[in-house]
Every structure is written in C-alpha cells, then in structure tokens.
CSV table of C-alpha atoms in Angstrom, one decimal:
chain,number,residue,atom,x,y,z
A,1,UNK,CA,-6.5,-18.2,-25.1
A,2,UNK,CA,-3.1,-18.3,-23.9
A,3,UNK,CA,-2.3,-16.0,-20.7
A,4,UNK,CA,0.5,-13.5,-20.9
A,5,UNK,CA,2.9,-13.7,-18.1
A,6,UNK,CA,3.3,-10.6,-16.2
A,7,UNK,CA,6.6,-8.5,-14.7
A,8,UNK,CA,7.5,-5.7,-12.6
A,9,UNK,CA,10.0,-3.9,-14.3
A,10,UNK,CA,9.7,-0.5,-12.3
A,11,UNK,CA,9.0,1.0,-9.2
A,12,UNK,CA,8.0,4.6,-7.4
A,13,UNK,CA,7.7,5.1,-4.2
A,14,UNK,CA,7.2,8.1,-1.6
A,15,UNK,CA,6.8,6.8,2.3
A,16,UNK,CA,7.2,7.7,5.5
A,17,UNK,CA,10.6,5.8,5.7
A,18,UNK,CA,11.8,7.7,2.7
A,19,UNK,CA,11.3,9.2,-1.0
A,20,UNK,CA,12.6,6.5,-2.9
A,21,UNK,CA,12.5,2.8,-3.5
A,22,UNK,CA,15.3,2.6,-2.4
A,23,UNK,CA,15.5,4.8,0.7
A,24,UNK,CA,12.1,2.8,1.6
A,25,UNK,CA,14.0,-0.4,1.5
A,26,UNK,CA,16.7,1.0,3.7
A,27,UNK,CA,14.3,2.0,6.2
A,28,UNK,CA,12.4,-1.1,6.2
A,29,UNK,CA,15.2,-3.7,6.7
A,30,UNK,CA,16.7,-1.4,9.1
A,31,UNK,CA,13.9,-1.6,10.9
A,32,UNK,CA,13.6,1.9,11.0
A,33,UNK,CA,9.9,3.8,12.6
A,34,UNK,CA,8.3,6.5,10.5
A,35,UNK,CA,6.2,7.5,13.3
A,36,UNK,CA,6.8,11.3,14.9
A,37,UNK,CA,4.3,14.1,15.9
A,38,UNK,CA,1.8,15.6,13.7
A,39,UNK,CA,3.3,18.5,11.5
A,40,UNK,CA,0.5,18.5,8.9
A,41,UNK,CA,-2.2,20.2,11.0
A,42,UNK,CA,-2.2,21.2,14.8
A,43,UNK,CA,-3.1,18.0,16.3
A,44,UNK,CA,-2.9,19.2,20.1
A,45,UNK,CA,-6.9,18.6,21.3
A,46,UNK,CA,-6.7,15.4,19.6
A,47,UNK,CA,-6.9,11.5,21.5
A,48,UNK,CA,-3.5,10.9,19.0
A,49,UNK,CA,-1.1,13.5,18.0
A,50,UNK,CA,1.3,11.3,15.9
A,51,UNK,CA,1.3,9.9,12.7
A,52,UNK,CA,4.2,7.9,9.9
A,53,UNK,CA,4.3,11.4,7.5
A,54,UNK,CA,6.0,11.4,3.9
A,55,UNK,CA,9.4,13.7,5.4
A,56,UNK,CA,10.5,16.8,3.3
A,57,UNK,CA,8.3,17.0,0.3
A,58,UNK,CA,8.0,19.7,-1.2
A,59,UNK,CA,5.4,19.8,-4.3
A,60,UNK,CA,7.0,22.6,-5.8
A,61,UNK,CA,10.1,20.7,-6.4
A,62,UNK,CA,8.6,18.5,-9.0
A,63,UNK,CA,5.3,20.8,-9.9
A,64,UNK,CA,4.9,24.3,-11.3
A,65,UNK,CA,3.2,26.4,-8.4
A,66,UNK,CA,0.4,27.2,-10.2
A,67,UNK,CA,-0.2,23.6,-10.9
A,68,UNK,CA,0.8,22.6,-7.5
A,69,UNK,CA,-2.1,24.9,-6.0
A,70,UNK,CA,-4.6,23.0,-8.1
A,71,UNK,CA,-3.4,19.6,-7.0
A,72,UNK,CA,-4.1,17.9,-3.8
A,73,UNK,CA,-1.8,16.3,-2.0
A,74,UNK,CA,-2.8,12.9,-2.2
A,75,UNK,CA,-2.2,13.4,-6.5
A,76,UNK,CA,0.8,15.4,-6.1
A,77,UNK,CA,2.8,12.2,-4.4
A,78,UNK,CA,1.5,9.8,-6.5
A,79,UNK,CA,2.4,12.2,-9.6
A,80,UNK,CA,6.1,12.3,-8.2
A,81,UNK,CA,5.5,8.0,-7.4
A,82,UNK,CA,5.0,7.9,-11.3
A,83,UNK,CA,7.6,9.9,-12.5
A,84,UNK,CA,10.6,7.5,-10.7
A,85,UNK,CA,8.4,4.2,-12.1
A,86,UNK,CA,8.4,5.4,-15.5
A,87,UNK,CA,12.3,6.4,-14.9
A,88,UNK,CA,13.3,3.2,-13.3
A,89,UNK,CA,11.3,0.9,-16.0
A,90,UNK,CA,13.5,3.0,-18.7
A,91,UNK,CA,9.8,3.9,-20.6
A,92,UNK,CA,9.9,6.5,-23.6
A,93,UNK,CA,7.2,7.9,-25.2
A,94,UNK,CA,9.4,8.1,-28.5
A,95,UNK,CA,9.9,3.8,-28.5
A,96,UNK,CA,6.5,3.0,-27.0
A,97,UNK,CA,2.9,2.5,-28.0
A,98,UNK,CA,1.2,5.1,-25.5
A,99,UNK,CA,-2.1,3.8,-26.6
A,100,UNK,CA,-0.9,0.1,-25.0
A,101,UNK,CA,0.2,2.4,-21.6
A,102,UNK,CA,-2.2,2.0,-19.1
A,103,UNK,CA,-2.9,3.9,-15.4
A,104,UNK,CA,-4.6,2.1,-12.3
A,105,UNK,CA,-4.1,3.8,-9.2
A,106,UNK,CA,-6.1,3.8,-6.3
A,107,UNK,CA,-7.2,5.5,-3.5
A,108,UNK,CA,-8.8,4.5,-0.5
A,109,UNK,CA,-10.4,8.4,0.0
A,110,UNK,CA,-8.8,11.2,-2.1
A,111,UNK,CA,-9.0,14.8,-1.1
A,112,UNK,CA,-10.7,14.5,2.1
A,113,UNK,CA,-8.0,17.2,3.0
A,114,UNK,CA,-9.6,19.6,0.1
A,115,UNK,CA,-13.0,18.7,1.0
A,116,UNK,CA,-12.4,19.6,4.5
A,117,UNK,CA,-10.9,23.0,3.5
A,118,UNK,CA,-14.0,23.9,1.0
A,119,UNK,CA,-16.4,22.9,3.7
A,120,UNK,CA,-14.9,25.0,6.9
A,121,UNK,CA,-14.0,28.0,4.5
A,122,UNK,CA,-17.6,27.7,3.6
A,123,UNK,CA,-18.7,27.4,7.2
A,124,UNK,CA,-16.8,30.1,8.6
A,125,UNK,CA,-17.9,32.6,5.5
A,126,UNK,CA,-21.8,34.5,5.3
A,127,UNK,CA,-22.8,31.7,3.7
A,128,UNK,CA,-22.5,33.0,0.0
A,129,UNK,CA,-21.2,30.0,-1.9
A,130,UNK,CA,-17.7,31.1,-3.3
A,131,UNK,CA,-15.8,27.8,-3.8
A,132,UNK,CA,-12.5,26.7,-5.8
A,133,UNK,CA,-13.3,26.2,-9.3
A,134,UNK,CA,-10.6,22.8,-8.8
A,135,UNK,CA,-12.4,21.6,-5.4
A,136,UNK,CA,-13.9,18.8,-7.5
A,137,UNK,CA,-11.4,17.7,-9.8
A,138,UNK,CA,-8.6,18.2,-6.7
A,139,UNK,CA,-11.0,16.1,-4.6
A,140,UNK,CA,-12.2,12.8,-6.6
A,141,UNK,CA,-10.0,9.8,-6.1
A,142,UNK,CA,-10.0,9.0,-9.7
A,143,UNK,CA,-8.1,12.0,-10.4
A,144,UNK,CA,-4.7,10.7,-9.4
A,145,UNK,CA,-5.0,8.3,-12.6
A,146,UNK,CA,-5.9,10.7,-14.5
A,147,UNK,CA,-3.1,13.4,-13.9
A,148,UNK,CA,-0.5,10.9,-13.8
A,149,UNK,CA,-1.6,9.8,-17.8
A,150,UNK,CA,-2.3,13.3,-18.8
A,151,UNK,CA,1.2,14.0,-17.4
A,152,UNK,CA,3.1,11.0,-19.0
A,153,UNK,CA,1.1,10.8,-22.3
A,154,UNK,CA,-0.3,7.2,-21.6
A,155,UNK,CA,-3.3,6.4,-23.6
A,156,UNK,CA,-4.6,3.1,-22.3
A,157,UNK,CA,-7.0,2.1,-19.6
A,158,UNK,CA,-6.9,4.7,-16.8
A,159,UNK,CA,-9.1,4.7,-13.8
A,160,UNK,CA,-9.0,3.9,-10.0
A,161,UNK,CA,-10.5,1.2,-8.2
A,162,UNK,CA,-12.0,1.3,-4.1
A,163,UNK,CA,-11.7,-1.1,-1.6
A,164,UNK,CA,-10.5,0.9,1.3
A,165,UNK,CA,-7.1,-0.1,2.5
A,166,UNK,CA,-7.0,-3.2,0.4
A,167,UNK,CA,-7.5,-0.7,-2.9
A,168,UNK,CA,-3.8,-0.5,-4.2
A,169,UNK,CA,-3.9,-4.2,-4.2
A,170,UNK,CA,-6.9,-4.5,-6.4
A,171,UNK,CA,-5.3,-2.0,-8.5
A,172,UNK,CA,-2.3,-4.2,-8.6
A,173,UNK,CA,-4.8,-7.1,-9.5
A,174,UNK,CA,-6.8,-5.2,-11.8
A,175,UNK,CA,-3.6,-4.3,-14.3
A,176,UNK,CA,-2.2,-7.7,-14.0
A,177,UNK,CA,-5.5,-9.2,-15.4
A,178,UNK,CA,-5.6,-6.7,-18.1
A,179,UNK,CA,-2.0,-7.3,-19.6
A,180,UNK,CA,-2.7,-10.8,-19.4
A,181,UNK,CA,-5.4,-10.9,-21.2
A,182,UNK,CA,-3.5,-8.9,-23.8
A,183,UNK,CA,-5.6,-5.7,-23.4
A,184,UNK,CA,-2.8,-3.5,-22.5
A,185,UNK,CA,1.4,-3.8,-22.8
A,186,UNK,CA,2.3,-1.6,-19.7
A,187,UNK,CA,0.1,-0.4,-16.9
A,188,UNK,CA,1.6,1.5,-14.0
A,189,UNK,CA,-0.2,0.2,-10.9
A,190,UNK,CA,-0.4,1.4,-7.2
A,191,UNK,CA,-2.0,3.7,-5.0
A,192,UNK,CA,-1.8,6.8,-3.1
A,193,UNK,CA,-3.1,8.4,0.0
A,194,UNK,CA,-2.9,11.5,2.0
A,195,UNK,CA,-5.1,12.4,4.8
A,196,UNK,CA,-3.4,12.8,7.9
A,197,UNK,CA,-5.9,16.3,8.9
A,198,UNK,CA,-8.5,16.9,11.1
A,199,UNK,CA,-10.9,15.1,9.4
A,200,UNK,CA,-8.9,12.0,8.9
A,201,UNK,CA,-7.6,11.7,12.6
A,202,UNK,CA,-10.7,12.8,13.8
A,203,UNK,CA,-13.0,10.0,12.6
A,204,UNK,CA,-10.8,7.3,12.9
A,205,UNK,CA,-9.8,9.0,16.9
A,206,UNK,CA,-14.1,8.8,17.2
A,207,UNK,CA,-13.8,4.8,15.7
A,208,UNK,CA,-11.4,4.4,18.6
A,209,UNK,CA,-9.4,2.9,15.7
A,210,UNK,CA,-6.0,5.0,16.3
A,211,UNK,CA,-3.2,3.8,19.0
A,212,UNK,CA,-3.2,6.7,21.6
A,213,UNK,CA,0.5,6.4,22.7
A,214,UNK,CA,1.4,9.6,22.3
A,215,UNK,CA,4.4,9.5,24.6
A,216,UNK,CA,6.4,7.0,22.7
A,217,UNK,CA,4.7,7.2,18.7
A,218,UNK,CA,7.8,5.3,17.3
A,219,UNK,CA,7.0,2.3,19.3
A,220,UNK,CA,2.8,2.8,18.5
A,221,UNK,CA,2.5,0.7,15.8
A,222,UNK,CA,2.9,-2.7,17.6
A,223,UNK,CA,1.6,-5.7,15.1
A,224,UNK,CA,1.4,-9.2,17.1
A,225,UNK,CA,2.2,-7.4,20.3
A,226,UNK,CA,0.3,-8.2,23.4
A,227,UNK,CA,-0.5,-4.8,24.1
A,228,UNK,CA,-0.9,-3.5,20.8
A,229,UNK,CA,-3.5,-0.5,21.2
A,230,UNK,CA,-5.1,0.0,17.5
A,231,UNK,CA,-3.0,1.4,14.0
A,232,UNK,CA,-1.1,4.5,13.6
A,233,UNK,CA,-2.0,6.4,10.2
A,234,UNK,CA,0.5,6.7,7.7
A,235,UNK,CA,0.3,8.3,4.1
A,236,UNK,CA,2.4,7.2,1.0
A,237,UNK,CA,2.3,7.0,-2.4
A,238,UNK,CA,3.6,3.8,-4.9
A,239,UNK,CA,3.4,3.0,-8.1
A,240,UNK,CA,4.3,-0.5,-10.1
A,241,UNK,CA,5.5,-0.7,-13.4
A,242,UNK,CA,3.5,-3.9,-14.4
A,243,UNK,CA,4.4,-5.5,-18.1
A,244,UNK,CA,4.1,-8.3,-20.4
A,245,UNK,CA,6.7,-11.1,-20.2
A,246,UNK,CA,7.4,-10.4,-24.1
A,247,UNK,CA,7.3,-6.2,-24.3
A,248,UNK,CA,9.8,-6.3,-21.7
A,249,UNK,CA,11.9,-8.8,-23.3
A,250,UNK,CA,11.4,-6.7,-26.3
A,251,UNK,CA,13.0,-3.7,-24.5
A,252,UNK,CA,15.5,-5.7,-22.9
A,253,UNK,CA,14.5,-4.1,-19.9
A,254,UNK,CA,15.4,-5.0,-16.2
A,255,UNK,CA,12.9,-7.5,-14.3
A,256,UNK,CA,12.3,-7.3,-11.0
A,257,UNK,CA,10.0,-10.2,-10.7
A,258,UNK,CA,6.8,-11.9,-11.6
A,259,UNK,CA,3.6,-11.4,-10.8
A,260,UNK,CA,2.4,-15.1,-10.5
A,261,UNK,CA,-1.4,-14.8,-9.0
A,262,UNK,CA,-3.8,-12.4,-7.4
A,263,UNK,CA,-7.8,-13.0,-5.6
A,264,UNK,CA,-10.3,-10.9,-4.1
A,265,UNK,CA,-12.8,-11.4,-1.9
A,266,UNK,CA,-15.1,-10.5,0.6
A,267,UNK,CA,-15.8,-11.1,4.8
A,268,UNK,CA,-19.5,-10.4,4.3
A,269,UNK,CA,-19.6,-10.2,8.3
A,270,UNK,CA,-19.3,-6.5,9.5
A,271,UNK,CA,-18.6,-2.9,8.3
A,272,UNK,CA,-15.0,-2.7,10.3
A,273,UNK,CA,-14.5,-5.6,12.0
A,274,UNK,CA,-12.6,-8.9,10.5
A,275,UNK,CA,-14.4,-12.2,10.2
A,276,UNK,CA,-13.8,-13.7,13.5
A,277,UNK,CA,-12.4,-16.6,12.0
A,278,UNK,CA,-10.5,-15.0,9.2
A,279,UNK,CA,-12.8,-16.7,6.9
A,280,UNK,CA,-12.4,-13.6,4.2
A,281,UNK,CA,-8.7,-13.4,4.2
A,282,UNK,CA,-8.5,-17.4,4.4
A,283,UNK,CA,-10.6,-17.4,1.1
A,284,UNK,CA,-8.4,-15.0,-0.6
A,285,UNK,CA,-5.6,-16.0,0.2
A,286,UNK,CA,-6.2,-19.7,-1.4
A,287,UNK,CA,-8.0,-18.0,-5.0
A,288,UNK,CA,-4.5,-16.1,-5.0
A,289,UNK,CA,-3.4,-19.5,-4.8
A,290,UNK,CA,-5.2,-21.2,-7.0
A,291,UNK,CA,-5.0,-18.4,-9.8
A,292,UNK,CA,-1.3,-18.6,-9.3
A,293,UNK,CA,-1.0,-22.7,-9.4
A,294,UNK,CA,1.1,-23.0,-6.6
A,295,UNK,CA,1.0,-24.6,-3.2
A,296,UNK,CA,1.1,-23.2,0.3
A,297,UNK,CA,4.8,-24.7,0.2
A,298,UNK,CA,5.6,-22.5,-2.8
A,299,UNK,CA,5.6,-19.3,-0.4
A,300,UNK,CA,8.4,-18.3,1.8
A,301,UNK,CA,7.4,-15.2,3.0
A,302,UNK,CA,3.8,-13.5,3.8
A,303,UNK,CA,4.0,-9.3,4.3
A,304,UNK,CA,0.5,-9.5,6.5
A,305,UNK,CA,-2.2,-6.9,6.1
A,306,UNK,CA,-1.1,-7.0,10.3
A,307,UNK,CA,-2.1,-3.3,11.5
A,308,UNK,CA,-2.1,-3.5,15.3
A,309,UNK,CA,-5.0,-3.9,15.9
A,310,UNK,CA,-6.6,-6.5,18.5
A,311,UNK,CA,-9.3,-8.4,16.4
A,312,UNK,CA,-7.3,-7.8,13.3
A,313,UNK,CA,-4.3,-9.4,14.0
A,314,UNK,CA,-5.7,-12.4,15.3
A,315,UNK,CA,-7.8,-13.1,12.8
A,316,UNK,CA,-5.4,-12.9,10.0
A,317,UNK,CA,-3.1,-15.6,11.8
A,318,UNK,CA,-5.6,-18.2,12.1
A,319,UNK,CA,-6.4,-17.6,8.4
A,320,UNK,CA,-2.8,-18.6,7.3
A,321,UNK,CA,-2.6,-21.4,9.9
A,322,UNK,CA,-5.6,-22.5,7.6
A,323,UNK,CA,-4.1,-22.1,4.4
A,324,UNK,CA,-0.5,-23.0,5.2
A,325,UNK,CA,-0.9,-25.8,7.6
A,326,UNK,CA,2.2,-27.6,9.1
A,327,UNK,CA,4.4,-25.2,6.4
A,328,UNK,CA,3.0,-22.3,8.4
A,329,UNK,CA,6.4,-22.8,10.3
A,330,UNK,CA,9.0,-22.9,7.9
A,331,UNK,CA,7.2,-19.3,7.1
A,332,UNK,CA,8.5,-15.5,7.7
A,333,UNK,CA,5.7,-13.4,8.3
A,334,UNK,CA,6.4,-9.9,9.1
A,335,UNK,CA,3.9,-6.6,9.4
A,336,UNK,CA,5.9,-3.6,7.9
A,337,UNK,CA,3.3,-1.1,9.0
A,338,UNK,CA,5.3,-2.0,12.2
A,339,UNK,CA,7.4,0.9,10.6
A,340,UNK,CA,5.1,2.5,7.9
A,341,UNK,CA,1.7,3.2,10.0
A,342,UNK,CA,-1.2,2.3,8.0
A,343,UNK,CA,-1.1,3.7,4.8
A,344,UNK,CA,-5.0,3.1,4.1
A,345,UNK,CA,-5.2,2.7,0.3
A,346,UNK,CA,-1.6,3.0,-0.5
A,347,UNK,CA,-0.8,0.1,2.0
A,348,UNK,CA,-1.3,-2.2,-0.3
A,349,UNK,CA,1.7,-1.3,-2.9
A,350,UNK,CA,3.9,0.1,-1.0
A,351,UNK,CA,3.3,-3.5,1.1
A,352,UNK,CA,3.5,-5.5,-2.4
A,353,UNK,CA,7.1,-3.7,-3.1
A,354,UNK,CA,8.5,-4.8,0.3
A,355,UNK,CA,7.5,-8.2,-1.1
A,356,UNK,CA,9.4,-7.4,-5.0
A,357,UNK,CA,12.5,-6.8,-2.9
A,358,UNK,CA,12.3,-9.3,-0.5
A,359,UNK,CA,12.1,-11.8,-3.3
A,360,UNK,CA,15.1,-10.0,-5.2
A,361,UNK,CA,17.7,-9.3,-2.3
A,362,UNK,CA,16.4,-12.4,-0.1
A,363,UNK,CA,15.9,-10.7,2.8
A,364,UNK,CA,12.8,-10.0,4.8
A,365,UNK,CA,11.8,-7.3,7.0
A,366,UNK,CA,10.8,-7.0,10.1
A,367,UNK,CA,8.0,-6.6,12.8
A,368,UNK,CA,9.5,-3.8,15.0
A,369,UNK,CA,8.0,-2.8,18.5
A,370,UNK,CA,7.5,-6.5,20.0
A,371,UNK,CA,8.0,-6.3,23.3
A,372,UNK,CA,5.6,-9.1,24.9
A,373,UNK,CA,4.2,-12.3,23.5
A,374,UNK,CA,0.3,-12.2,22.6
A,375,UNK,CA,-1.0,-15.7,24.3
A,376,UNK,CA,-3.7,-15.5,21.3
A,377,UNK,CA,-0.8,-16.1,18.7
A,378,UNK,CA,1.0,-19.2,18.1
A,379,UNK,CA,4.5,-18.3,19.6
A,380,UNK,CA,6.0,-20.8,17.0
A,381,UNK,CA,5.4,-18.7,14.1
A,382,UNK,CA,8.3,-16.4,12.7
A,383,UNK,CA,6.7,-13.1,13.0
A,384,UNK,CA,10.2,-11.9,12.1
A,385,UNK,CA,10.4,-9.8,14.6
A,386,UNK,CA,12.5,-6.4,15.4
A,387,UNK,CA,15.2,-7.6,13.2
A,388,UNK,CA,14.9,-8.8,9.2
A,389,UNK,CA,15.9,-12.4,8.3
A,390,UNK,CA,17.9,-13.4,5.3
A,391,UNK,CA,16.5,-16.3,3.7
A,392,UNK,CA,15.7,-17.4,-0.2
A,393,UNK,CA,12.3,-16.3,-0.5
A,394,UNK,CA,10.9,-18.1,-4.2
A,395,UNK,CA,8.1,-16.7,-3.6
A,396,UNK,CA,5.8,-13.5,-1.6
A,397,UNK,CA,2.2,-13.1,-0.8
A,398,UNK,CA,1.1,-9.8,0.5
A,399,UNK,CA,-2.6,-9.3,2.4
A,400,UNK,CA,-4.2,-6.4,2.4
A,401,UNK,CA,-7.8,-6.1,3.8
A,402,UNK,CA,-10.4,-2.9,3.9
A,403,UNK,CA,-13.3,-1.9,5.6
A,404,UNK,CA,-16.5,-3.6,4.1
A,405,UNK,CA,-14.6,-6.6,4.4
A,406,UNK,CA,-12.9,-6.2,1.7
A,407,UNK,CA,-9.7,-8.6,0.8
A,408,UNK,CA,-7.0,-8.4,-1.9
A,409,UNK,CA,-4.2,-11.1,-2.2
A,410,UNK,CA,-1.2,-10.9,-4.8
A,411,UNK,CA,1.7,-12.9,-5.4
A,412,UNK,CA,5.3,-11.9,-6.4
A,413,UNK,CA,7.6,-14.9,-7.0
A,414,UNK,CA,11.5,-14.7,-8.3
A,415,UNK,CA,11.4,-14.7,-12.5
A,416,UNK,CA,13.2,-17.0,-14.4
C-alpha cells in the first residue's frame, strides 16, 4: 500500500520559557533560562533547590474547580497543551470525523505527585485506609490521553506510550505511523510531565543525577560544557497536531511542516547510563534515516537529547560524528534543555517543536551556559552556542533518549 504523507498543522505548548508556542519560541531563540528556585514544594533540605517550572498557571483558569481537584497536575497542563493544538490546527467537531481523531500522549511517570500525597497522608494517619476515590485515575499516566479525548470529543485511538524521557517522541512516532497507514486522519501527539516534588527531586538528588548549583540555577543546565555537573528538572507539557497530507489539504488548513521519518531503538547496555559508544542513539538515528529516505546531508540542524550530563553528552556526539561523517560540520547542533531543564517525558515534543520552528523561521536556537570548552568534544562542531544562528534548515532531527536505553528519533523537514 501506498503511505500517507504526514503534517503538523498545530501546536500546544506549556514550558518553563512560557505558556505558548509562541512565547516558548521567544524564550528559546532569546536564549532565555527557565531555571529559578523551587516554588512547588519546600525544597530547603535538599542537594538541589532549583528547577525550569511552568510560570503562572493557574488550573482554575481553564478548569472548573471541582474538576481541577480531581486532576493532577501533570493532566491539567497537557489538557490546557490540547486545547491551543486543537485551536491553532482550526479543528471542529461540527466539520470533522471525531471517530478519525486520535490521542497519543505520553508520560514518562504521571502522578507521582498524587501518589506521594496518598502515601504520606496515609503514613502520617492511624493507619485506617481512607484514600481519594480519584487517587488512581489522577495517578496513571494513561489518563492524560484519556481526559484530553473525553474533553475534545475525539474517538480514535487513544493511549500513551513509555519510554522515559524519550516517551513524547515515540508518541510522536507512534501517531505518525498510524495516519500513514491510513488508520486514523488527525491524532494530536506529545507528552506531558510534572513532577518537580519531593519524590521527584529526591530520587533523582539520591541518583546523583541533578546539577547541585544552587547558587547560580540559571547557568545549571550546561550541555557540552566542561564543567557541566548533571541535568536540571524541568516540567512541560506539548502537544502536536499530526495529519494526513490530503485531510489537511481538504481543510485548507495551515502546514507547518512534514513529518518525513522516525526510529526507535534500544542501548541494551545499562539501566541509566548511555552506550559508551553511542551505539543506541547512532542506530536510531540512521532507521530515522532510512525510514525517512534521506541522507545525513539532508539534515541541517540536530536539537540533541544533550542534558548536561558527563557520559551523556559525550556519547551522543560521537554517535552523530558516526552517522553524519565529514557533513557533521556544516551541522548546527544545539541542546535547548540548555534553557528548558529536562523535561523527562515531555522533552521529547516540546524538543521536536523547537525543530517545526526552526525549519519554518530558519533559525536555530541555542546552547546557553558555555563557558569552557570540553577537551572530550570536537571543538569544530557548531554546538550553536549562547546565541541562535540563522541559517535554511531543509530539514530537523531531534534525539531523545530514556532510561532503559531507550532511543526515539524523528524528522521534521520544510513541506512543499
């Protein structure tokens, strides 16, 4: 059978650089740090005290109160995510085929914040059992999907998909197979994650997985950077209005891009740790490849999974020396969690939009916070760093990679 071609032709977006695509794109080619102190819990007795936090959001704003309270976070700001995509992709339940409407969003962990609650509130109670009749249905990771199509109307194929911080990605990956293969006309695609809290700080803090510069957060998140100390958390919600070439023709509907290629696969070497070699993230990045039919000289620009981390970062270069050989250095590459933290399983989307509007504005962001060369790196690559490049970029790849050694590749290029 004939493959259906595959757009973008809307976009949501909460982050810690702003509440709207747009304000997202702003911050990001601005080169702007999310990163403050923790406002979410009190973080005082912890190794790290700051965080990139989504900035004045309020749930009751888009959310009836007594729905709010039965909503965790990590829902609530993908359910506000969804309502600008289905706005910005001009989508009306009166002209469309809601049964052809899909929902794949992801999440890297869900309510941990809810499950945390339940579980002290039990602990600090005389052990009688009284828990929220919502705990579970606020808690499982699946449930973002499922409110955003219960709230919208949208009948098609709805669940999430897990892959830690490279989840969003596969979500991406996952509607973008679907349409082409003709089982669905629209699915909106992304992630969402929330779970900046005790728990969440906590275990990565006991990982020793978390920059500790609390004295200067908005420099923390150093990708590339000599001194880079480990990744600052972020949180962030995005959602991709992913469509068939011919429905959005149809609708006459802006296009943002194409979708030209995706791949997954895995490091099969440790539980945290990346390949040494980059052998994963090599491998996925050539399936994207492949799947897309283009050549390493095809791409322009590479948003890097790139988290500040010392193995991590390292690793991911020499894979796209390997793939890209001698065109490596007619690349940008640029880490945007530079300014974002690491969203976990949002990181992905909101990482694959930076790459939609590089390609459609030409510019690519930057690598904030480099202050001193890593003797590891190659210092002829363009890491883009602390300011973003205009160039014609035909064509984006963005990495994202998750604990388990789990890698997700996909492929925006300009439409025509």
């Amino acid at each position: 059978m004939e493959l259906k071609r595959v757009v973008v032709t809307g976009m949501g977006a909460l982050t810690p650089l702003g509440n709207t695509v747009n304000d997202y794109w702003n911050g990001l080619i601005n080169g702007v740090s999310g990163a403050d102190m923790i406002t979410l819990f009190d973080a005082s007795k912890f190794k790290t005290r700051f965080a990139c936090e989504i900035k004045g959001f309020e749930p009751t704003n888009f959310l009836e109160r007594k729905e709010a309270r039965k909503i965790d976070r990590f829902s609530q700001i993908a359910l506000v995510a969804s309502d600008q995509a289905v706005a910005d992709a001009n989508i009306s339940k009166d002209t469309t085929n809601t049964d052809r409407v899909g929902i794949i969003v992801a999440s890297g962990i869900g309510g941990i914040v809810t499950f945390q609650d339940e579980m002290m509130n039990f602990a600090q109670g005389d052990g009688t059992p009284r828990f929220n009749p919502f705990f579970i249905p606020k808690m499982i990771l699946d449930i973002a999907a499922g409110q955003i199509s219960m709230r919208h109307g949208f009948r098609g194929p709805n669940f999430a998909v897990v892959s830690a911080c490279a989840s969003s990605t596969n979500a991406i990956m996952e509607a973008y197979n679907l349409i082409r293969l003709g089982k669905a006309d629209i699915i909106l695609a992304g992630g969402t994650e929330s779970v900046i809290s005790e728990a969440g700080v906590g275990g990565f803090n006991a990982m020793k997985a978390l920059s500790e510069r609390n004295d200067e957060p908005k420099t923390a998140s150093r990708p590339y950077d000599k001194d880079r100390d480990g990744f600052v958390m972020g949180e962030a919600a995005g959602v991709l209005v992913l469509e068939a070439l011919d429905h959005a023709e149809k609708r006459g509907v802006k296009i943002y891009c194409e979708i030209a290629g995706a791949g997954a696969t895995a490091d099969a070497h440790h539980i945290t740790a990346p390949h040494p070699e980059g052998l994963g993230a090599k491998n996925v990045m050539l399936e994207a490849l492949e799947d897309s039919q283009m050549t390493p000289g095809d791409i322009d620009y590479i948003n890097t999974h790139g988290t500040s981390t010392p193995l991590g970062d390292v690793a991911e270069v020499k894979a796209i020396v390997d793939v890209f050989g001698d065109h490596v250095y007619n690349l940008n590459i640029s880490s945007t969690k530079s300014m974002t933290g690491h969203c976990l399983g949002a990181a992905g989307v909101i990482e694959a939009m930076a790459c939609v509007m590089s390609v459609k504005h030409d510019c690519v962001p930057p690598t904030i916070n480099h202050f001193t060369d890593d003797p590891e790196l190659d210092s002829r690559l363009n890491f883009t760093f602390n300011k973003s490049q205009q160039r014609t970029v035909r064509a984006a790849l963005s990495n994202t990679f998750g604990f388990g050694g789990h890698n997700a590749c996909v492929i925006m290029k300009k439409y025509s």
